[in-house]
């Protein structure tokens, strides 16, 4: 049985449910998804990732892993947004699990990184000086394994 | 993969073209209005206030926050007329004498205008829904059911601002009548939008919807038809019960929700949204009518026929179950998870527009009930900018309107009366009298002297 959480999006953009964390990822058209704040590589905070210049992937701040935005969206929890209100359905979350709504800075919702800025990816989306990284489009669908191992 | 409507431009034509077509429609002699507050028993004539169209910016579609705006009132009146032109309306007294109006209303001239502008007018009025309501994530039938149950529980627990406004009004009968007037828009043509979903072939869910429909239509017994028992409720209050006697007093929020069901029923690409909307509506109706019965009984005692409300309080328990189990969840199971977001979107839209009905009706009841207080507020208001001037002559066509921002209405010359409800006593106003008209509130001014004029002063509001 799902558990219902009602968010005022003017005040909150993150849901803490027990040990899990979800954040509101906003797309270029303003479409919003409540996605798990967890990189499928080693569990890094995707909310602090940045969009690649092509806007199609997020670069995890921990190891520079590239995760496809579409794949991240597919991990989204069911959410119905009406204006500034969002009704979220948390699956398999017992009533005794604490749920908290907070507001965080979501770097993943910032415009794509500037490819000309030092430390950013090149315009082709290849890894920049930030370090070696796996480039994974769909590993978020298979979160049990580190991304590189899947590939 | 989920079903998504094809992304379309806001308009196939530009705003100017849409305005011209809509203006041509509204300029027909059917829609010019009559001197009476109520419309006579002629379903083809309703006041569309053609001059109000000049103020409508058709390049900028309606937004979600302006459901009670002047543009919304003007446009939803026209859109509702478009939709009802696709239903069969015949006067109870017979067509004799009204044949020319019948032929004009359904005739080729107006039909061609409608056909050339209906889709654009829908996009103008409801296009905001694409951005305002959004469903995301992994939506399954279980999620759908949990979501619906949550909202139904919310509605059952929650207050009704409109019914609360009746209960606390000084003139409770007039307040309750204002509520009944808003119900009349749908009640006098009940389930007409639903009927558009009966055709085609979509399996057991089609038959389930038909079960609901035959209840609405009284199993073919006219005396049992919901519209018939609704007219008896109006009759017990001494109110008119023909289509659409109270046209001038329908508020934009209630008109919008009525139009929304036509929107979802006309375009079958929106069928799953319709199924969600009707499941939500039927599920929340039963407890809503229980509350309504209590309030109306408190106001009117035994002097009102509440069979209509009793019928809904009972039958909508069944309709809520049927639409949830045999339509909503059955569609999700049969057609797969990819239709669930559309079903949930329909639920969310119905809930949002239901809120408009409540808020708009409550605000109108409260304002209409406190006109003396709003005369005092007019004296204290800070005026902002030059006024708009309007003239009335005795016996001229009566119409109602509203404003996007608060105004002070001041009688400049002559004597007039301010009409804010269908059955309440109008407020007589003499030269120099003024009333604060809050944003969104619907009113009409009728000259009591041979001629009158009034000024509409914009009011400076605190930021």
Coordinates of C-alpha atoms in Angstrom, one line a residue:
Chain A
X1 CA 0.0 0.0 0.0
X2 CA 1.4 3.4 -1.0
X3 CA 1.7 6.2 1.4
X4 CA 0.5 9.6 0.4
X5 CA 2.5 12.8 0.9
X6 CA 1.3 16.2 -0.1
X7 CA 4.0 18.7 -1.1
X8 CA 3.8 22.5 -1.5
X9 CA 6.3 22.9 -4.3
X10 CA 6.9 26.5 -3.4
X11 CA 8.3 25.3 -0.1
X12 CA 9.6 21.8 -0.6
X13 CA 11.5 20.0 -3.3
X14 CA 12.8 17.0 -1.5
X15 CA 11.2 14.1 0.3
X16 CA 13.1 12.1 3.0
X17 CA 11.5 8.8 3.6
X18 CA 13.4 6.7 6.1
X19 CA 16.8 6.2 4.6
X20 CA 15.7 7.1 1.1
X21 CA 15.8 10.6 -0.4
X22 CA 13.9 11.9 -3.5
X23 CA 14.1 15.3 -5.2
X24 CA 12.0 17.1 -7.7
X25 CA 13.8 17.1 -11.1
X26 CA 12.4 19.7 -13.4
X27 CA 12.8 19.3 -17.1
X28 CA 13.4 21.9 -19.8
X29 CA 9.7 22.2 -20.5
X30 CA 8.8 22.6 -16.8
X31 CA 7.8 19.0 -16.4
X32 CA 8.6 17.7 -13.0
X33 CA 9.5 14.3 -11.6
X34 CA 10.2 13.1 -8.1
X35 CA 13.3 11.0 -8.6
X36 CA 15.6 9.1 -6.2
X37 CA 18.6 11.1 -5.1
X38 CA 20.9 8.3 -5.7
X39 CA 23.4 7.6 -8.4
X40 CA 23.3 4.0 -9.6
X41 CA 27.1 3.9 -9.7
X42 CA 27.9 4.3 -6.0
X43 CA 24.9 6.1 -4.6
X44 CA 26.1 9.7 -5.1
X45 CA 23.6 12.6 -4.7
X46 CA 22.2 13.2 -8.1
X47 CA 20.4 16.3 -6.8
X48 CA 23.9 17.8 -6.8
X49 CA 24.8 16.7 -10.3
X50 CA 24.9 19.0 -13.3
X51 CA 23.3 18.6 -16.7
X52 CA 25.7 17.9 -19.5
X53 CA 25.8 20.5 -22.2
X54 CA 23.4 18.6 -24.4
X55 CA 21.0 18.5 -21.5
X56 CA 20.5 14.7 -21.8
X57 CA 22.6 13.4 -18.9
X58 CA 23.5 14.2 -15.3
X59 CA 27.1 14.2 -14.1
X60 CA 27.2 12.7 -10.6
X61 CA 29.4 14.8 -8.4
X62 CA 31.1 11.8 -6.8
X63 CA 32.7 10.0 -9.7
X64 CA 31.6 11.9 -12.7
X65 CA 29.3 9.2 -13.8
X66 CA 27.0 10.2 -16.6
X67 CA 23.4 9.1 -16.0
X68 CA 20.8 9.6 -18.6
X69 CA 18.0 12.0 -17.6
X70 CA 15.4 9.8 -19.2
X71 CA 16.6 6.8 -17.1
X72 CA 16.5 8.9 -14.0
X73 CA 13.0 10.0 -14.7
X74 CA 12.0 6.4 -15.1
X75 CA 12.9 5.9 -11.4
X76 CA 10.4 8.6 -10.5
X77 CA 7.8 8.0 -7.8
X78 CA 4.1 8.5 -8.9
X79 CA 3.3 12.2 -8.5
X80 CA 0.4 14.3 -9.5
X81 CA 1.1 18.0 -9.7
X82 CA -1.7 20.5 -9.7
X83 CA -0.2 24.0 -9.8
X84 CA 2.1 24.2 -6.8
X85 CA 0.7 21.2 -5.0
X86 CA 2.1 17.7 -5.6
X87 CA 0.6 14.6 -4.3
X88 CA 3.2 11.9 -4.1
X89 CA 2.6 8.2 -3.6
X90 CA 5.5 6.5 -1.7
X91 CA 5.4 2.8 -2.4
X92 CA 5.8 0.3 0.4
X93 CA 6.4 2.9 3.0
X94 CA 4.9 1.8 6.4
X95 CA 3.4 4.4 8.6
X96 CA 6.1 4.2 11.2
X97 CA 8.8 5.2 8.6
X98 CA 9.5 8.9 9.2
X99 CA 8.8 11.1 6.2
X100 CA 10.1 14.7 6.1
X101 CA 9.7 17.4 3.4
X102 CA 12.6 19.8 3.0
X103 CA 13.9 22.4 0.6
X104 CA 17.3 21.9 -0.8
X105 CA 19.3 23.5 -3.6
X106 CA 19.0 21.3 -6.6
X107 CA 21.9 21.7 -8.9
X108 CA 20.4 19.2 -11.3
X109 CA 17.8 21.8 -12.1
X110 CA 20.3 24.4 -13.2
X111 CA 20.9 25.0 -16.9
X112 CA 23.4 22.7 -18.5
X113 CA 27.1 23.2 -17.7
X114 CA 28.9 25.7 -19.9
X115 CA 31.2 23.6 -22.2
X116 CA 33.7 26.4 -22.3
X117 CA 34.1 26.6 -18.6
X118 CA 37.3 24.9 -17.2
X119 CA 36.3 21.6 -15.6
X120 CA 33.2 21.1 -17.7
X121 CA 32.6 18.4 -20.2
X122 CA 33.3 19.1 -23.8
X123 CA 30.5 19.9 -26.2
X124 CA 30.5 16.2 -27.2
X125 CA 29.5 15.2 -23.7
X126 CA 32.8 13.5 -23.1
X127 CA 34.3 13.5 -19.6
X128 CA 36.2 16.7 -18.7
X129 CA 39.0 17.1 -16.3
X130 CA 36.7 16.3 -13.4
X131 CA 37.8 12.7 -13.7
X132 CA 37.1 9.4 -15.3
X133 CA 33.5 8.4 -15.5
X134 CA 31.3 5.8 -16.8
X135 CA 28.8 7.0 -19.3
X136 CA 25.6 5.2 -18.6
X137 CA 22.2 5.9 -20.1
X138 CA 20.1 3.2 -18.5
X139 CA 21.8 2.0 -15.4
X140 CA 19.3 3.8 -13.3
X141 CA 16.8 1.1 -14.3
X142 CA 19.2 -1.5 -12.8
X143 CA 20.3 0.0 -9.6
X144 CA 21.5 -3.1 -7.9
X145 CA 24.8 -3.1 -9.7
X146 CA 27.5 -0.5 -10.2
X147 CA 27.1 1.1 -13.6
X148 CA 30.5 0.1 -14.9
X149 CA 29.9 -3.5 -14.0
X150 CA 26.6 -3.5 -16.0
X151 CA 28.4 -2.2 -19.0
Chain B
X1 CA 5.5 4.8 -22.6
X2 CA 2.4 6.5 -21.7
X3 CA -0.4 7.9 -23.8
X4 CA 0.1 11.6 -24.3
X5 CA -1.9 13.9 -26.4
X6 CA -0.1 15.2 -29.4
X7 CA 1.6 18.5 -28.6
X8 CA -0.2 21.2 -30.5
X9 CA 0.3 24.9 -30.9
X10 CA -1.9 26.9 -28.7
X11 CA -4.0 27.9 -31.7
X12 CA -4.2 26.6 -35.2
X13 CA -5.3 30.2 -36.1
X14 CA -4.1 33.3 -34.4
X15 CA -5.9 35.2 -31.8
X16 CA -7.3 37.8 -34.1
X17 CA -8.9 35.1 -36.3
X18 CA -10.4 33.4 -33.3
X19 CA -11.7 36.7 -32.0
X20 CA -13.4 37.5 -35.3
X21 CA -15.1 34.1 -35.5
X22 CA -16.3 34.2 -31.9
X23 CA -17.4 37.8 -32.4
X24 CA -19.4 36.8 -35.5
X25 CA -21.1 34.1 -33.5
X26 CA -21.9 36.3 -30.5
X27 CA -23.2 39.0 -32.8
X28 CA -26.1 36.8 -33.8
X29 CA -29.5 38.3 -32.8
X30 CA -30.1 35.3 -30.6
X31 CA -27.4 36.4 -28.1
X32 CA -28.2 40.1 -27.7
X33 CA -30.1 39.8 -24.4
X34 CA -33.5 40.8 -23.1
X35 CA -34.5 43.4 -20.5
X36 CA -35.5 40.7 -17.9
X37 CA -33.1 39.5 -15.3
X38 CA -34.0 35.9 -16.1
X39 CA -34.1 34.4 -19.6
X40 CA -37.5 33.3 -20.9
X41 CA -38.4 29.8 -21.9
X42 CA -36.4 29.9 -25.0
X43 CA -33.3 27.7 -24.9
X44 CA -31.8 29.3 -28.0
X45 CA -31.4 32.8 -26.6
X46 CA -28.8 33.6 -24.0
X47 CA -26.8 36.8 -23.5
X48 CA -23.3 36.6 -24.7
X49 CA -22.5 40.2 -24.2
X50 CA -20.9 40.8 -27.5
X51 CA -19.3 44.1 -26.4
X52 CA -17.4 42.2 -23.7
X53 CA -15.6 40.4 -26.4
X54 CA -13.8 43.6 -27.4
X55 CA -12.0 43.4 -24.0
X56 CA -10.8 39.9 -24.5
X57 CA -7.2 39.4 -25.5
X58 CA -7.4 36.3 -27.6
X59 CA -3.7 36.1 -28.1
X60 CA -3.2 35.2 -24.5
X61 CA -5.0 32.0 -23.4
X62 CA -6.7 31.8 -20.1
X63 CA -4.4 30.9 -17.2
X64 CA -5.1 28.7 -14.3
X65 CA -5.3 31.5 -11.8
X66 CA -8.0 33.5 -13.6
X67 CA -10.9 31.2 -13.4
X68 CA -13.1 34.0 -12.2
X69 CA -11.8 36.6 -14.6
X70 CA -13.8 38.7 -17.0
X71 CA -12.2 36.9 -19.9
X72 CA -13.1 33.5 -18.4
X73 CA -16.8 34.5 -17.9
X74 CA -17.1 35.8 -21.4
X75 CA -15.3 32.9 -23.1
X76 CA -16.9 30.1 -21.1
X77 CA -20.4 31.5 -21.8
X78 CA -19.6 31.2 -25.5
X79 CA -17.9 27.9 -25.2
X80 CA -20.8 26.5 -23.3
X81 CA -23.2 27.7 -26.0
X82 CA -21.1 26.0 -28.6
X83 CA -21.3 22.8 -26.7
X84 CA -25.0 23.0 -26.1
X85 CA -25.5 23.6 -29.8
X86 CA -24.5 20.0 -30.2
X87 CA -27.3 18.8 -27.9
X88 CA -31.0 18.8 -28.6
X89 CA -32.8 21.6 -26.8
X90 CA -36.5 22.0 -27.3
X91 CA -38.8 24.2 -25.2
X92 CA -41.3 22.5 -23.0
X93 CA -44.1 24.6 -24.3
X94 CA -43.5 23.6 -27.8
X95 CA -41.6 25.1 -30.7
X96 CA -44.5 27.3 -32.0
X97 CA -43.2 30.8 -32.3
X98 CA -39.6 29.8 -31.7
X99 CA -39.0 28.0 -35.0
X100 CA -36.9 30.8 -36.4
X101 CA -34.7 30.8 -33.3
X102 CA -34.4 27.0 -33.5
X103 CA -33.3 27.3 -37.1
X104 CA -30.8 30.0 -36.3
X105 CA -29.4 28.3 -33.3
X106 CA -28.8 25.0 -35.1
X107 CA -28.5 26.5 -38.6
X108 CA -25.6 26.4 -41.0
X109 CA -24.4 29.9 -40.4
X110 CA -23.7 29.5 -36.7
X111 CA -22.7 25.8 -37.2
X112 CA -19.9 26.8 -39.6
X113 CA -18.6 29.4 -37.2
X114 CA -18.6 26.9 -34.4
X115 CA -16.9 24.3 -36.5
X116 CA -14.2 26.7 -37.6
X117 CA -13.4 27.9 -34.1
X118 CA -14.4 25.3 -31.5
X119 CA -11.0 23.6 -31.2
X120 CA -9.2 26.9 -30.9
X121 CA -11.7 28.2 -28.3
X122 CA -11.1 25.0 -26.3
X123 CA -7.4 25.5 -26.5
X124 CA -7.9 29.1 -25.4
X125 CA -10.1 28.1 -22.4
X126 CA -8.4 24.9 -21.3
X127 CA -4.9 24.9 -22.8
X128 CA -3.4 25.8 -19.4
X129 CA -4.4 22.3 -18.1
X130 CA -1.4 20.9 -20.0
X131 CA 1.0 22.8 -17.8
X132 CA -1.1 23.0 -14.7
X133 CA -1.8 19.3 -14.1
X134 CA 1.0 16.8 -14.6
X135 CA 1.3 13.1 -13.7
X136 CA 4.7 11.5 -13.5
X137 CA 6.4 8.4 -12.2
X138 CA 5.6 4.8 -12.3
X139 CA 1.8 4.8 -12.2
X140 CA 0.1 1.5 -11.8
X141 CA -3.6 0.6 -11.1
X142 CA -2.7 0.3 -7.4
X143 CA -1.3 3.8 -7.5
X144 CA -4.4 5.0 -9.3
X145 CA -6.7 3.5 -6.7
X146 CA -4.7 4.8 -3.8
X147 CA -4.7 8.3 -5.3
X148 CA -8.5 8.3 -5.9
X149 CA -9.2 6.9 -2.5
X150 CA -7.1 9.6 -0.9
X151 CA -8.9 12.4 -2.7
X152 CA -12.3 11.0 -2.0
X153 CA -11.4 10.8 1.7
X154 CA -10.1 14.3 1.5
X155 CA -13.4 15.5 0.0
X156 CA -15.5 13.7 2.5
X157 CA -13.5 15.2 5.4
X158 CA -13.2 18.6 4.0
X159 CA -15.4 21.6 4.2
X160 CA -17.5 23.1 1.4
X161 CA -16.8 26.8 1.2
X162 CA -20.0 27.4 -0.7
X163 CA -22.2 25.5 1.7
X164 CA -20.4 27.2 4.6
X165 CA -21.1 30.6 3.0
X166 CA -24.8 29.7 2.9
X167 CA -24.9 28.7 6.5
X168 CA -23.3 31.9 7.7
X169 CA -25.2 34.3 5.3
X170 CA -27.6 36.9 6.6
X171 CA -30.0 36.1 3.8
X172 CA -29.7 32.4 3.8
X173 CA -32.5 31.7 1.3
X174 CA -31.0 33.9 -1.3
X175 CA -27.6 32.4 -0.6
X176 CA -28.9 28.9 -1.0
X177 CA -30.7 29.9 -4.2
X178 CA -27.4 31.2 -5.6
X179 CA -26.0 27.7 -5.0
X180 CA -29.0 26.1 -6.7
X181 CA -28.5 28.4 -9.7
X182 CA -25.0 27.1 -10.1
X183 CA -26.3 23.5 -10.0
X184 CA -28.9 24.4 -12.7
X185 CA -26.3 24.8 -15.4
X186 CA -25.7 21.1 -15.3
X187 CA -28.9 20.0 -13.6
X188 CA -31.2 21.2 -16.4
X189 CA -29.3 19.3 -19.0
X190 CA -27.9 16.6 -16.8
X191 CA -25.6 13.9 -18.2
X192 CA -25.6 15.5 -21.7
X193 CA -21.8 15.4 -21.8
X194 CA -21.7 11.8 -20.5
X195 CA -24.0 10.8 -23.4
X196 CA -21.3 11.5 -25.8
X197 CA -19.2 8.6 -24.4
X198 CA -21.9 6.0 -24.9
X199 CA -21.2 5.3 -28.6
X200 CA -18.5 3.2 -30.0
X201 CA -17.3 -0.1 -28.8
X202 CA -15.1 -0.4 -25.7
X203 CA -16.2 -3.5 -23.9
X204 CA -17.6 -4.0 -20.4
X205 CA -16.6 -0.5 -19.3
X206 CA -19.0 0.9 -21.9
X207 CA -21.8 -1.1 -20.4
X208 CA -20.8 0.1 -16.9
X209 CA -21.0 3.7 -18.0
X210 CA -24.4 3.0 -19.5
X211 CA -25.6 1.7 -16.1
X212 CA -24.8 5.1 -14.7
X213 CA -26.4 6.9 -17.6
X214 CA -29.7 5.1 -17.3
X215 CA -29.9 6.1 -13.7
X216 CA -29.3 9.7 -14.8
X217 CA -32.1 9.4 -17.3
X218 CA -34.5 7.7 -15.0
X219 CA -34.7 4.4 -16.8
X220 CA -36.7 6.0 -19.5
X221 CA -39.3 7.2 -17.1
X222 CA -39.4 11.0 -17.5
X223 CA -40.6 11.6 -14.0
X224 CA -37.5 9.8 -12.6
X225 CA -35.0 11.6 -14.8
X226 CA -32.6 13.6 -12.8
X227 CA -33.3 16.7 -14.7
X228 CA -37.0 16.3 -14.0
X229 CA -36.5 15.9 -10.2
X230 CA -34.0 18.8 -10.3
X231 CA -36.7 21.1 -11.8
X232 CA -39.1 20.0 -9.0
X233 CA -36.5 21.2 -6.5
X234 CA -36.3 24.5 -8.2
X235 CA -40.1 24.7 -8.5
X236 CA -40.4 24.0 -4.7
X237 CA -38.4 27.2 -4.2
X238 CA -40.6 29.1 -6.6
X239 CA -37.7 29.3 -9.1
X240 CA -37.9 29.0 -12.8
X241 CA -36.9 25.6 -14.3
X242 CA -36.4 26.1 -18.0
X243 CA -33.2 26.1 -19.9
X244 CA -31.4 28.5 -19.1
X245 CA -33.6 30.9 -17.0
X246 CA -30.6 31.8 -14.8
X247 CA -28.0 32.2 -17.6
X248 CA -27.1 35.7 -16.4
X249 CA -26.2 34.3 -13.0
X250 CA -24.0 31.4 -13.8
X251 CA -20.5 32.1 -12.5
X252 CA -17.4 31.4 -14.5
X253 CA -16.1 28.6 -12.2
X254 CA -19.3 26.5 -12.5
X255 CA -19.5 27.2 -16.2
X256 CA -15.9 26.1 -16.6
X257 CA -16.5 22.8 -14.8
X258 CA -19.5 22.1 -17.0
X259 CA -17.5 22.9 -20.1
X260 CA -14.7 20.7 -18.9
X261 CA -16.9 17.6 -19.1
X262 CA -17.9 18.5 -22.6
X263 CA -14.2 19.1 -23.5
X264 CA -13.3 15.6 -22.3
X265 CA -16.3 14.0 -23.9
X266 CA -16.2 15.7 -27.3
X267 CA -12.6 14.7 -28.1
X268 CA -12.3 11.0 -27.5
X269 CA -8.5 11.2 -27.4
X270 CA -9.3 12.6 -23.9
X271 CA -11.5 9.6 -23.0
X272 CA -9.2 8.3 -20.3
X273 CA -9.2 11.8 -18.7
X274 CA -13.0 11.7 -18.9
X275 CA -13.0 8.4 -17.1
X276 CA -10.8 9.7 -14.3
X277 CA -12.9 12.9 -14.0
X278 CA -16.2 11.1 -13.8
X279 CA -14.9 8.6 -11.3
X280 CA -13.8 11.4 -9.1
X281 CA -17.0 13.3 -9.5
X282 CA -19.3 10.4 -8.8
X283 CA -17.3 9.3 -5.8
X284 CA -17.4 12.8 -4.1
X285 CA -21.0 13.6 -5.1
X286 CA -22.7 11.3 -2.5
X287 CA -21.1 12.9 0.6
X288 CA -21.4 16.3 -1.0
X289 CA -25.2 15.9 -1.4
X290 CA -25.5 14.7 2.2
X291 CA -23.9 18.0 3.3
X292 CA -26.2 19.8 0.9
X293 CA -29.3 18.2 2.3
X294 CA -28.4 19.3 5.8
X295 CA -27.8 22.9 4.8
X296 CA -30.9 23.2 2.6
X297 CA -33.0 21.6 5.3
X298 CA -31.6 24.0 7.9
X299 CA -32.4 27.0 5.6
X300 CA -35.7 26.0 4.1
X301 CA -37.2 23.5 6.6
X302 CA -39.8 21.3 4.9
X303 CA -40.5 24.0 2.2
X304 CA -38.1 22.5 -0.3
X305 CA -38.3 19.3 -2.4
X306 CA -34.9 17.7 -1.8
X307 CA -35.7 14.5 -3.7
X308 CA -33.0 15.4 -6.2
X309 CA -30.4 15.6 -3.4
X310 CA -31.7 12.5 -1.7
X311 CA -31.5 10.6 -5.0
X312 CA -27.9 11.7 -5.6
X313 CA -26.8 11.0 -2.0
X314 CA -28.1 7.4 -2.6
X315 CA -27.4 6.6 -6.2
X316 CA -24.0 8.2 -6.3
X317 CA -22.8 5.7 -3.7
X318 CA -23.4 3.2 -6.4
X319 CA -22.1 5.4 -9.2
X320 CA -18.9 6.0 -7.2
X321 CA -18.4 2.3 -6.9
X322 CA -19.3 1.5 -10.5
X323 CA -17.1 4.3 -12.0
X324 CA -14.2 3.3 -9.8
X325 CA -14.3 -0.5 -10.1
X326 CA -16.0 -1.1 -13.4
X327 CA -14.7 1.8 -15.4
X328 CA -11.6 3.4 -13.9
X329 CA -9.8 0.4 -12.6
X330 CA -11.2 -1.8 -15.3
X331 CA -9.8 0.5 -18.0
X332 CA -6.4 0.5 -16.3
X333 CA -6.3 -3.3 -16.0
X334 CA -7.5 -3.9 -19.6
X335 CA -5.4 -1.3 -21.4
X336 CA -2.3 -1.3 -19.2
X337 CA -0.3 1.1 -17.1
X338 CA 0.3 3.5 -20.0
X339 CA -3.2 4.8 -19.7
X340 CA -3.0 5.3 -15.9
X341 CA -1.4 8.8 -16.1
X342 CA -4.3 10.0 -18.2
X343 CA -6.8 8.5 -15.8
X344 CA -5.1 10.2 -12.9
X345 CA -4.9 13.5 -14.8
X346 CA -8.6 13.4 -15.2
X347 CA -9.1 12.9 -11.5
X348 CA -6.8 15.8 -10.7
X349 CA -8.5 18.1 -13.2
X350 CA -12.0 17.3 -11.8
X351 CA -10.7 18.0 -8.3
X352 CA -9.2 21.3 -9.3
X353 CA -12.3 22.5 -11.2
X354 CA -14.5 21.3 -8.4
X355 CA -12.5 23.7 -6.2
X356 CA -13.3 26.5 -8.6
X357 CA -17.0 25.8 -8.3
X358 CA -16.8 26.0 -4.5
X359 CA -14.6 29.1 -4.3
X360 CA -16.4 31.1 -7.0
X361 CA -19.8 30.3 -5.6
X362 CA -18.7 31.0 -2.0
X363 CA -17.3 34.4 -3.0
X364 CA -20.4 35.4 -4.9
X365 CA -22.7 34.4 -2.0
X366 CA -20.6 36.3 0.5
X367 CA -20.4 39.4 -1.6
X368 CA -24.0 39.4 -2.5
X369 CA -24.9 39.0 1.2
X370 CA -22.8 41.9 2.3
X371 CA -23.6 44.8 -0.1
X372 CA -24.1 47.3 2.7
X373 CA -20.6 46.5 3.9
X374 CA -19.3 46.9 0.4
X375 CA -20.9 50.3 0.2
X376 CA -18.9 51.3 3.2
X377 CA -15.7 49.9 1.7
X378 CA -16.3 51.9 -1.4
X379 CA -16.1 55.1 0.6
X380 CA -12.7 54.0 2.0
X381 CA -11.2 52.7 -1.2
X382 CA -8.3 54.4 -2.9
X383 CA -9.2 55.0 -6.5
X384 CA -6.5 54.4 -9.1
X385 CA -6.8 55.9 -12.6
X386 CA -9.6 57.2 -14.7
X387 CA -13.0 55.4 -14.5
X388 CA -14.8 53.6 -17.2
X389 CA -18.2 54.9 -17.9
X390 CA -21.3 52.9 -18.7
X391 CA -24.9 54.0 -19.6
X392 CA -28.1 52.2 -19.1
X393 CA -31.7 53.0 -20.3
X394 CA -34.9 51.7 -18.8
X395 CA -35.9 48.5 -20.7
X396 CA -32.5 47.9 -22.3
X397 CA -31.1 44.4 -22.5
X398 CA -29.9 43.3 -19.1
X399 CA -26.6 41.5 -18.8
X400 CA -24.1 40.7 -16.1
X401 CA -20.3 41.0 -16.0
X402 CA -17.3 40.9 -13.7
X403 CA -13.9 42.6 -13.5
X404 CA -10.4 41.2 -13.2
X405 CA -9.6 43.8 -10.5
X406 CA -11.7 45.4 -7.8
X407 CA -13.7 48.5 -8.9
X408 CA -15.9 51.0 -7.2
X409 CA -19.2 51.3 -9.0
X410 CA -20.5 54.8 -8.6
X411 CA -23.8 56.1 -9.9
X412 CA -23.1 59.1 -11.9
X413 CA -26.5 60.1 -13.0
X414 CA -30.1 58.8 -12.6
X415 CA -31.3 55.8 -10.5
X416 CA -30.4 52.2 -11.0
X417 CA -30.3 48.9 -9.2
X418 CA -27.4 46.6 -8.6
X419 CA -28.3 43.0 -9.2
X420 CA -26.0 40.4 -7.6
X421 CA -28.1 37.3 -7.4
X422 CA -31.0 35.7 -9.2
X423 CA -33.5 35.7 -6.3
X424 CA -32.2 38.3 -3.8
X425 CA -33.5 41.8 -3.7
X426 CA -31.6 44.2 -5.9
X427 CA -29.9 47.2 -4.3
X428 CA -31.3 50.5 -5.4
X429 CA -28.7 53.1 -6.0
X430 CA -29.1 56.9 -6.5
X431 CA -26.7 59.4 -7.9
X432 CA -23.5 59.4 -5.9
X433 CA -24.1 56.0 -4.3
X434 CA -21.1 53.7 -4.7
X435 CA -20.4 50.0 -4.1
X436 CA -17.1 48.1 -4.0
X437 CA -17.2 45.3 -6.5
X438 CA -14.4 42.8 -5.7
X439 CA -12.5 41.1 -8.5
X440 CA -14.4 38.3 -10.1
X441 CA -17.8 39.1 -8.7
X442 CA -20.7 39.0 -11.1
X443 CA -23.2 41.7 -11.2
X444 CA -25.6 43.6 -13.4
X445 CA -26.9 47.2 -13.4
X446 CA -30.4 48.0 -14.5
X447 CA -31.7 51.5 -14.9
X448 CA -34.7 52.5 -12.7
X449 CA -35.0 56.0 -14.2
X450 CA -35.4 56.5 -17.9
X451 CA -31.6 56.5 -18.2
X452 CA -28.7 56.1 -15.8
X453 CA -25.0 56.2 -16.0
X454 CA -22.3 54.8 -13.7
X455 CA -18.6 55.0 -13.3
X456 CA -16.3 52.1 -12.7
X457 CA -13.3 53.3 -10.8
X458 CA -10.2 51.0 -10.6
X459 CA -9.2 50.5 -7.0
X460 CA -5.6 50.6 -5.9
X461 CA -4.9 47.4 -4.0
X462 CA -2.0 46.8 -1.6
X463 CA 0.8 44.9 -3.4

